[in-house]
GROMACS .gro file of C-alpha atoms in nm:
model
  353
    1MET     CA    1  -2.280  -6.379  -2.222
    2THR     CA    2  -2.468  -6.204  -1.964
    3LEU     CA    3  -2.676  -6.306  -1.714
    4PRO     CA    4  -2.969  -6.133  -1.533
    5HIS     CA    5  -2.859  -6.145  -1.191
    6PRO     CA    6  -2.617  -6.279  -0.995
    7LEU     CA    7  -2.506  -6.615  -0.949
    8PRO     CA    8  -2.604  -6.718  -0.594
    9LEU     CA    9  -2.192  -6.695  -0.379
   10PRO     CA   10  -2.069  -6.943  -0.203
   11GLN     CA   11  -2.201  -7.094   0.061
   12PRO     CA   12  -1.943  -7.215   0.363
   13ARG     CA   13  -1.770  -7.604   0.274
   14SER     CA   14  -1.451  -7.765   0.314
   15ALA     CA   15  -1.100  -7.682   0.230
   16THR     CA   16  -1.098  -8.031   0.087
   17ALA     CA   17  -1.477  -8.026  -0.094
   18PRO     CA   18  -1.464  -7.952  -0.486
   19PRO     CA   19  -1.638  -7.596  -0.632
   20PRO     CA   20  -2.003  -7.617  -0.677
   21ILE     CA   21  -1.960  -7.679  -0.981
   22SER     CA   22  -1.709  -7.877  -1.101
   23ASN     CA   23  -1.625  -8.185  -1.312
   24ILE     CA   24  -1.231  -8.278  -1.256
   25PRO     CA   25  -1.111  -8.572  -1.333
   26GLU     CA   26  -0.946  -8.727  -1.008
   27GLN     CA   27  -0.624  -8.785  -0.984
   28SER     CA   28  -0.498  -9.086  -1.189
   29ARG     CA   29  -0.183  -9.107  -0.966
   30PRO     CA   30  -0.075  -9.077  -0.642
   31PHE     CA   31   0.116  -8.691  -0.696
   32GLU     CA   32   0.396  -8.545  -0.531
   33GLY     CA   33   0.686  -8.341  -0.564
   34ARG     CA   34   0.469  -8.086  -0.773
   35ASP     CA   35   0.424  -7.836  -0.414
   36GLU     CA   36   0.649  -7.541  -0.571
   37GLN     CA   37   0.520  -7.555  -0.908
   38ILE     CA   38   0.160  -7.545  -0.773
   39ALA     CA   39   0.236  -7.218  -0.587
   40HIS     CA   40   0.359  -7.073  -0.903
   41LEU     CA   41   0.086  -7.099  -1.107
   42MET     CA   42  -0.132  -6.938  -0.889
   43LYS     CA   43   0.054  -6.664  -0.890
   44LEU     CA   44   0.097  -6.618  -1.181
   45PHE     CA   45  -0.262  -6.553  -1.205
   46SER     CA   46  -0.233  -6.373  -0.955
   47GLN     CA   47  -0.104  -6.163  -1.227
   48TYR     CA   48  -0.221  -6.274  -1.540
   49GLY     CA   49  -0.594  -6.426  -1.694
   50HIS     CA   50  -0.477  -6.744  -1.883
   51VAL     CA   51  -0.141  -6.914  -1.779
   52LEU     CA   52   0.042  -7.221  -2.063
   53LEU     CA   53   0.163  -7.527  -1.810
   54HIS     CA   54   0.305  -7.707  -2.093
   55ASP     CA   55   0.666  -7.948  -2.104
   56ALA     CA   56   0.976  -7.782  -2.113
   57GLU     CA   57   1.192  -8.064  -2.310
   58PRO     CA   58   1.036  -8.103  -2.658
   59GLY     CA   59   0.869  -8.486  -2.690
   60GLU     CA   60   0.824  -8.502  -2.327
   61GLY     CA   61   0.553  -8.561  -2.146
   62PHE     CA   62   0.615  -8.473  -1.775
   63GLY     CA   63   0.286  -8.453  -1.596
   64LYS     CA   64   0.104  -8.178  -1.736
   65THR     CA   65  -0.219  -8.281  -1.685
   66GLN     CA   66  -0.241  -8.403  -1.347
   67MET     CA   67  -0.050  -8.160  -1.210
   68ALA     CA   68  -0.278  -7.910  -1.382
   69ILE     CA   69  -0.582  -8.201  -1.178
   70ALA     CA   70  -0.321  -8.169  -0.862
   71PHE     CA   71  -0.399  -7.759  -0.954
   72CYS     CA   72  -0.690  -7.808  -0.929
   73LYS     CA   73  -0.753  -7.913  -0.557
   74ARG     CA   74  -0.479  -7.789  -0.384
   75PHE     CA   75  -0.700  -7.465  -0.460
   76THR     CA   76  -1.074  -7.547  -0.452
   77ARG     CA   77  -1.206  -7.306  -0.275
   78ARG     CA   78  -1.046  -6.975  -0.408
   79TYR     CA   79  -1.318  -7.127  -0.696
   80THR     CA   80  -1.669  -7.133  -0.783
   81VAL     CA   81  -1.708  -7.374  -1.111
   82ALA     CA   82  -1.411  -7.551  -1.187
   83TRP     CA   83  -1.487  -7.709  -1.554
   84TRP     CA   84  -1.203  -7.873  -1.758
   85PHE     CA   85  -1.210  -7.889  -2.101
   86GLU     CA   86  -1.086  -8.244  -2.282
   87CYS     CA   87  -0.919  -8.088  -2.576
   88SER     CA   88  -0.769  -8.363  -2.704
   89GLY     CA   89  -0.477  -8.316  -2.858
   90GLU     CA   90  -0.687  -8.180  -3.173
   91THR     CA   91  -0.497  -8.004  -3.464
   92ASP     CA   92  -0.842  -7.942  -3.646
   93ASP     CA   93  -0.984  -7.629  -3.571
   94THR     CA   94  -1.296  -7.702  -3.697
   95ARG     CA   95  -1.309  -7.998  -3.482
   96LEU     CA   96  -1.173  -7.815  -3.205
   97ALA     CA   97  -1.408  -7.571  -3.149
   98ALA     CA   98  -1.745  -7.893  -3.189
   99LEU     CA   99  -1.541  -8.061  -2.931
  100ILE     CA  100  -1.505  -7.666  -2.675
  101ASP     CA  101  -1.842  -7.674  -2.771
  102ARG     CA  102  -2.071  -7.919  -2.651
  103GLN     CA  103  -1.868  -7.938  -2.315
  104TYR     CA  104  -1.893  -7.599  -2.255
  105ARG     CA  105  -2.328  -7.668  -2.306
  106GLU     CA  106  -2.277  -7.888  -2.001
  107LEU     CA  107  -2.216  -7.646  -1.846
  108ARG     CA  108  -2.379  -7.466  -1.901
  109GLU     CA  109  -2.651  -7.649  -1.801
  110ARG     CA  110  -2.480  -7.789  -1.483
  111CYS     CA  111  -2.542  -7.432  -1.399
  112ALA     CA  112  -2.898  -7.437  -1.512
  113LYS     CA  113  -2.950  -7.694  -1.217
  114THR     CA  114  -2.729  -7.592  -0.986
  115PHE     CA  115  -2.789  -7.233  -0.979
  116GLY     CA  116  -3.103  -7.179  -1.095
  117ALA     CA  117  -3.034  -6.921  -1.337
  118PRO     CA  118  -3.025  -6.968  -1.707
  119PRO     CA  119  -2.846  -7.136  -1.860
  120GLU     CA  120  -2.528  -6.912  -1.953
  121PRO     CA  121  -2.248  -6.872  -1.694
  122ARG     CA  122  -2.073  -6.520  -1.594
  123PRO     CA  123  -1.747  -6.625  -1.596
  124ASP     CA  124  -1.556  -6.431  -1.382
  125SER     CA  125  -1.237  -6.481  -1.142
  126LYS     CA  126  -1.338  -6.765  -0.935
  127TRP     CA  127  -1.409  -6.963  -1.255
  128LEU     CA  128  -1.141  -7.194  -1.396
  129PHE     CA  129  -1.124  -7.322  -1.678
  130VAL     CA  130  -0.866  -7.605  -1.806
  131TYR     CA  131  -0.765  -7.683  -2.186
  132ASP     CA  132  -0.645  -8.027  -2.121
  133ASN     CA  133  -0.359  -8.120  -2.364
  134VAL     CA  134  -0.402  -7.826  -2.617
  135SER     CA  135  -0.230  -7.882  -2.994
  136ASP     CA  136  -0.165  -7.529  -3.084
  137PRO     CA  137  -0.181  -7.332  -2.784
  138ASP     CA  138  -0.155  -7.005  -3.004
  139ARG     CA  139  -0.488  -7.116  -3.154
  140ILE     CA  140  -0.631  -7.274  -2.842
  141TYR     CA  141  -0.705  -6.798  -2.742
  142ASP     CA  142  -0.961  -6.844  -2.975
  143HIS     CA  143  -1.151  -7.037  -2.872
  144PHE     CA  144  -1.172  -6.900  -2.469
  145VAL     CA  145  -1.517  -6.910  -2.306
  146PRO     CA  146  -1.576  -6.498  -2.231
  147GLY     CA  147  -1.515  -6.331  -1.957
  148THR     CA  148  -1.273  -6.258  -1.662
  149SER     CA  149  -1.167  -6.604  -1.550
  150HIS     CA  150  -0.919  -6.799  -1.459
  151ARG     CA  151  -0.805  -7.030  -1.854
  152LEU     CA  152  -0.518  -7.325  -1.722
  153VAL     CA  153  -0.384  -7.477  -2.127
  154THR     CA  154  -0.172  -7.699  -2.070
  155SER     CA  155  -0.004  -7.914  -2.404
  156ARG     CA  156   0.343  -7.993  -2.560
  157ALA     CA  157   0.419  -7.673  -2.709
  158LYS     CA  158   0.534  -7.384  -2.535
  159GLY     CA  159   0.401  -7.163  -2.811
  160SER     CA  160   0.559  -6.819  -2.925
  161THR     CA  161   0.365  -6.576  -2.824
  162TRP     CA  162   0.324  -6.652  -2.422
  163GLY     CA  163   0.520  -6.416  -2.236
  164ASP     CA  164   0.564  -6.408  -1.883
  165ASN     CA  165   0.201  -6.678  -1.861
  166HIS     CA  166   0.335  -7.041  -1.837
  167LEU     CA  167   0.526  -7.250  -1.707
  168ALA     CA  168   0.825  -7.530  -1.829
  169LEU     CA  169   0.720  -7.821  -1.694
  170ASP     CA  170   1.072  -8.116  -1.602
  171GLY     CA  171   1.115  -8.341  -1.416
  172LEU     CA  172   1.155  -8.455  -1.038
  173SER     CA  173   1.447  -8.410  -0.794
  174VAL     CA  174   1.644  -8.723  -0.740
  175ALA     CA  175   1.558  -8.691  -0.400
  176VAL     CA  176   1.173  -8.640  -0.444
  177ALA     CA  177   1.248  -8.896  -0.708
  178GLU     CA  178   1.358  -9.176  -0.490
  179ALA     CA  179   1.072  -9.057  -0.198
  180LEU     CA  180   0.818  -9.137  -0.483
  181LEU     CA  181   0.989  -9.460  -0.500
  182LEU     CA  182   1.074  -9.544  -0.139
  183GLU     CA  183   0.695  -9.504  -0.064
  184HIS     CA  184   0.528  -9.676  -0.338
  185ALA     CA  185   0.759  -9.930  -0.345
  186PRO     CA  186   0.963 -10.200  -0.149
  187LEU     CA  187   1.314 -10.052  -0.190
  188THR     CA  188   1.655  -9.975   0.030
  189THR     CA  189   1.701  -9.562   0.036
  190GLU     CA  190   2.019  -9.667  -0.217
  191GLN     CA  191   1.772  -9.925  -0.512
  192ALA     CA  192   1.527  -9.558  -0.510
  193GLU     CA  193   1.817  -9.362  -0.645
  194HIS     CA  194   2.024  -9.600  -0.840
  195LEU     CA  195   1.632  -9.612  -1.005
  196ALA     CA  196   1.532  -9.277  -0.946
  197ARG     CA  197   1.786  -9.183  -1.156
  198ARG     CA  198   1.782  -9.325  -1.441
  199ALA     CA  199   1.419  -9.279  -1.484
  200ASN     CA  200   1.537  -8.881  -1.544
  201GLY     CA  201   1.322  -8.726  -1.261
  202HIS     CA  202   1.013  -8.833  -1.571
  203PRO     CA  203   0.677  -8.870  -1.313
  204GLY     CA  204   0.519  -9.131  -1.545
  205ALA     CA  205   0.818  -9.340  -1.535
  206LEU     CA  206   0.896  -9.345  -1.199
  207LEU     CA  207   0.582  -9.397  -1.109
  208ASN     CA  208   0.632  -9.835  -1.307
  209ALA     CA  209   0.837  -9.881  -1.279
  210ALA     CA  210   0.685  -9.882  -0.899
  211GLU     CA  211   0.390 -10.020  -0.921
  212MET     CA  212   0.680 -10.261  -1.171
  213VAL     CA  213   0.890 -10.410  -0.850
  214TYR     CA  214   0.587 -10.374  -0.703
  215GLN     CA  215   0.485 -10.616  -0.828
  216PHE     CA  216   0.788 -10.854  -0.938
  217GLY     CA  217   1.057 -10.781  -0.766
  218TYR     CA  218   1.347 -10.571  -0.786
  219ASP     CA  219   1.601 -10.816  -0.933
  220GLU     CA  220   1.366 -10.937  -1.206
  221TYR     CA  221   1.264 -10.570  -1.246
  222LEU     CA  222   1.674 -10.497  -1.327
  223ARG     CA  223   1.671 -10.757  -1.546
  224GLN     CA  224   1.430 -10.647  -1.752
  225LEU     CA  225   1.533 -10.316  -1.813
  226ALA     CA  226   1.691 -10.293  -2.148
  227PRO     CA  227   1.686  -9.943  -2.434
  228ALA     CA  228   1.351  -9.924  -2.544
  229PRO     CA  229   1.245  -9.816  -2.875
  230ALA     CA  230   1.234  -9.438  -2.989
  231SER     CA  231   0.892  -9.430  -3.072
  232LEU     CA  232   0.785  -9.500  -2.664
  233ASP     CA  233   0.832  -9.220  -2.612
  234THR     CA  234   1.044  -9.319  -2.307
  235PRO     CA  235   1.220  -9.060  -2.125
  236PRO     CA  236   1.647  -9.037  -2.168
  237HIS     CA  237   1.827  -9.279  -2.015
  238GLY     CA  238   1.536  -9.398  -1.840
  239THR     CA  239   1.337  -9.747  -1.815
  240LEU     CA  240   1.063  -9.947  -2.120
  241ILE     CA  241   0.758  -9.876  -1.927
  242PRO     CA  242   0.677  -9.524  -2.011
  243TYR     CA  243   0.417  -9.249  -1.923
  244THR     CA  244   0.069  -9.333  -2.039
  245ALA     CA  245  -0.205  -9.195  -1.949
  246ASN     CA  246  -0.311  -9.464  -1.772
  247LEU     CA  247  -0.723  -9.449  -1.797
  248LEU     CA  248  -0.773  -9.790  -1.675
  249GLY     CA  249  -0.644  -9.680  -1.334
  250GLN     CA  250  -0.246  -9.863  -1.202
  251ALA     CA  251  -0.415 -10.159  -1.026
  252ASP     CA  252  -0.621 -10.226  -1.313
  253LYS     CA  253  -0.353 -10.152  -1.553
  254ARG     CA  254  -0.135 -10.461  -1.366
  255THR     CA  255  -0.463 -10.663  -1.268
  256LEU     CA  256  -0.442 -10.609  -1.716
  257ILE     CA  257  -0.017 -10.693  -1.778
  258ALA     CA  258  -0.057 -10.988  -1.491
  259ALA     CA  259  -0.373 -11.176  -1.743
  260LEU     CA  260  -0.175 -11.115  -1.987
  261MET     CA  261   0.134 -11.290  -1.847
  262ARG     CA  262  -0.095 -11.628  -1.714
  263SER     CA  263  -0.283 -11.630  -2.096
  264PRO     CA  264  -0.198 -11.880  -2.401
  265VAL     CA  265  -0.058 -11.588  -2.672
  266ASN     CA  266   0.175 -11.567  -2.400
  267GLY     CA  267   0.293 -11.915  -2.439
  268THR     CA  268   0.556 -11.969  -2.645
  269ARG     CA  269   0.688 -11.638  -2.860
  270GLU     CA  270   0.524 -11.766  -3.239
  271THR     CA  271   0.164 -11.772  -3.049
  272PHE     CA  272   0.251 -11.441  -2.874
  273ASP     CA  273   0.337 -11.250  -3.326
  274LEU     CA  274   0.071 -11.440  -3.359
  275TRP     CA  275  -0.180 -11.330  -3.118
  276LEU     CA  276  -0.021 -10.907  -3.176
  277GLN     CA  277  -0.058 -11.009  -3.568
  278SER     CA  278  -0.465 -11.025  -3.585
  279VAL     CA  279  -0.534 -10.665  -3.308
  280GLN     CA  280  -0.263 -10.516  -3.651
  281LEU     CA  281  -0.537 -10.588  -3.862
  282ALA     CA  282  -0.835 -10.492  -3.561
  283VAL     CA  283  -0.717 -10.165  -3.549
  284LYS     CA  284  -0.588 -10.071  -3.909
  285PRO     CA  285  -0.476  -9.797  -3.955
  286VAL     CA  286  -0.406  -9.686  -3.651
  287ARG     CA  287  -0.070  -9.897  -3.653
  288LEU     CA  288   0.097 -10.058  -3.375
  289ALA     CA  289   0.446  -9.934  -3.201
  290PRO     CA  290   0.681 -10.132  -3.248
  291LEU     CA  291   0.758 -10.406  -3.013
  292SER     CA  292   1.087 -10.509  -2.969
  293ASP     CA  293   1.204 -10.945  -3.123
  294ALA     CA  294   1.473 -10.921  -2.812
  295GLY     CA  295   1.250 -10.826  -2.576
  296SER     CA  296   1.184 -11.027  -2.369
  297MET     CA  297   0.775 -11.086  -2.336
  298LEU     CA  298   0.688 -10.906  -2.062
  299ASN     CA  299   0.913 -10.556  -2.125
  300ARG     CA  300   0.632 -10.687  -2.483
  301THR     CA  301   0.342 -10.736  -2.304
  302ILE     CA  302   0.412 -10.402  -2.194
  303ALA     CA  303   0.466 -10.156  -2.435
  304ILE     CA  304   0.138 -10.312  -2.559
  305VAL     CA  305  -0.105 -10.270  -2.286
  306ASN     CA  306   0.092  -9.915  -2.271
  307PHE     CA  307   0.058  -9.828  -2.639
  308ALA     CA  308  -0.325  -9.995  -2.702
  309LEU     CA  309  -0.424  -9.764  -2.321
  310SER     CA  310  -0.236  -9.450  -2.522
  311GLN     CA  311  -0.473  -9.439  -2.734
  312GLN     CA  312  -0.791  -9.172  -2.825
  313THR     CA  313  -1.061  -9.457  -2.799
  314PRO     CA  314  -1.025  -9.879  -2.687
  315LYS     CA  315  -0.953  -9.986  -2.983
  316VAL     CA  316  -0.708 -10.147  -2.966
  317LEU     CA  317  -0.792 -10.244  -2.620
  318CYS     CA  318  -1.103 -10.422  -2.756
  319ALA     CA  319  -0.921 -10.588  -3.037
  320MET     CA  320  -0.663 -10.761  -2.805
  321ALA     CA  321  -0.939 -10.911  -2.605
  322ASP     CA  322  -1.076 -11.021  -2.968
  323ALA     CA  323  -0.787 -11.123  -3.067
  324LEU     CA  324  -0.777 -11.341  -2.695
  325GLU     CA  325  -1.062 -11.474  -2.713
  326GLU     CA  326  -1.017 -11.653  -3.020
  327GLN     CA  327  -0.740 -11.859  -2.829
  328GLY     CA  328  -0.961 -12.087  -2.716
  329GLU     CA  329  -1.179 -12.030  -2.338
  330HIS     CA  330  -0.924 -11.963  -2.022
  331GLU     CA  331  -0.997 -11.745  -1.749
  332ALA     CA  332  -0.718 -11.508  -1.833
  333THR     CA  333  -0.900 -11.463  -2.109
  334GLY     CA  334  -1.192 -11.369  -1.947
  335GLU     CA  335  -1.004 -11.097  -1.752
  336VAL     CA  336  -0.856 -10.877  -2.050
  337ARG     CA  337  -1.250 -10.916  -2.198
  338ARG     CA  338  -1.398 -10.711  -1.807
  339LEU     CA  339  -1.089 -10.506  -1.809
  340ALA     CA  340  -1.170 -10.396  -2.176
  341ASP     CA  341  -1.561 -10.351  -2.155
  342LYS     CA  342  -1.450 -10.197  -1.890
  343ALA     CA  343  -1.273  -9.981  -2.050
  344VAL     CA  344  -1.506  -9.864  -2.307
  345THR     CA  345  -1.789  -9.786  -2.036
  346ASP     CA  346  -1.475  -9.536  -1.885
  347TRP     CA  347  -1.346  -9.412  -2.189
  348PRO     CA  348  -1.415  -9.008  -2.273
  349SER     CA  349  -1.555  -9.100  -2.585
  350ASN     CA  350  -1.731  -9.427  -2.415
  351GLY     CA  351  -1.708  -9.619  -2.742
  352ARG     CA  352  -1.504  -9.816  -2.952
  353HIS     CA  353  -1.503  -9.621  -3.268
   0.00000   0.00000   0.00000
């Protein structure tokens, strides 16, 4: 995979401008508090060509994807190409190879259009490849694009074949978590410290807590706090609201929760249960995460929204809208349908299946 001539030298650009070729996603959440870890990643890249970013604790999601995006944004002038391979947690090696190959073809086509060179890049250390959401980091080596590019791998697992070229990501400190809450929600310092300690430094739980305080108020939010079902994968001693990829964005997610809360299905527990049954029938064989019958309507609504937004396709979200429309016309129903249609358009798979 070589070019007959070197690629044109990059022209000077501002510190905030992306590389000439880049498909790095936008930050879906506010991001802060990882300056030391981001700096450490670049230090590792000064020694190694590939670095693994993984969770410090098995089963926890401490914002690896968001940190990878932040790393790309921070060092944008360091690279002429920054290309994101979405591995989607694929466990089948053949499907993973096909997934990466398709995205690699897109990169080569972009190279041909941008540089006017044949669509065969020659990666060097000014190229950054991000392999996000890798199921098995010990097997991703076989799928690396050949060359001397920097490769950042994110995975929940640490693997067994990585030496010192890895960084374990854990929770934010109480001080940073408190500052994050104060920035994004109307809280006193005492209230922010209380919520920061409950969230165990989990970035997603912190931002979800700030979102709910902003929407419902601190006192009401405290009344909603309860141990969550283990299957919802909340952090130890964390809040009911787990971290999700939240592909709709924070504002749309807030709108979706509010719309469901004022919709006909939230009239009684019976109407809510009938709605959930319709959703479950529509998404088989996918099984909805257990929703505690003892939980409040708000808790159950938040849980089903988080579950829908954590899926690989918008199938569950579309089923929620379909089942809602079965209850008749309502302005909230139209809002849920609008958000479901937006997810179908913006979802990486671009469809329901």
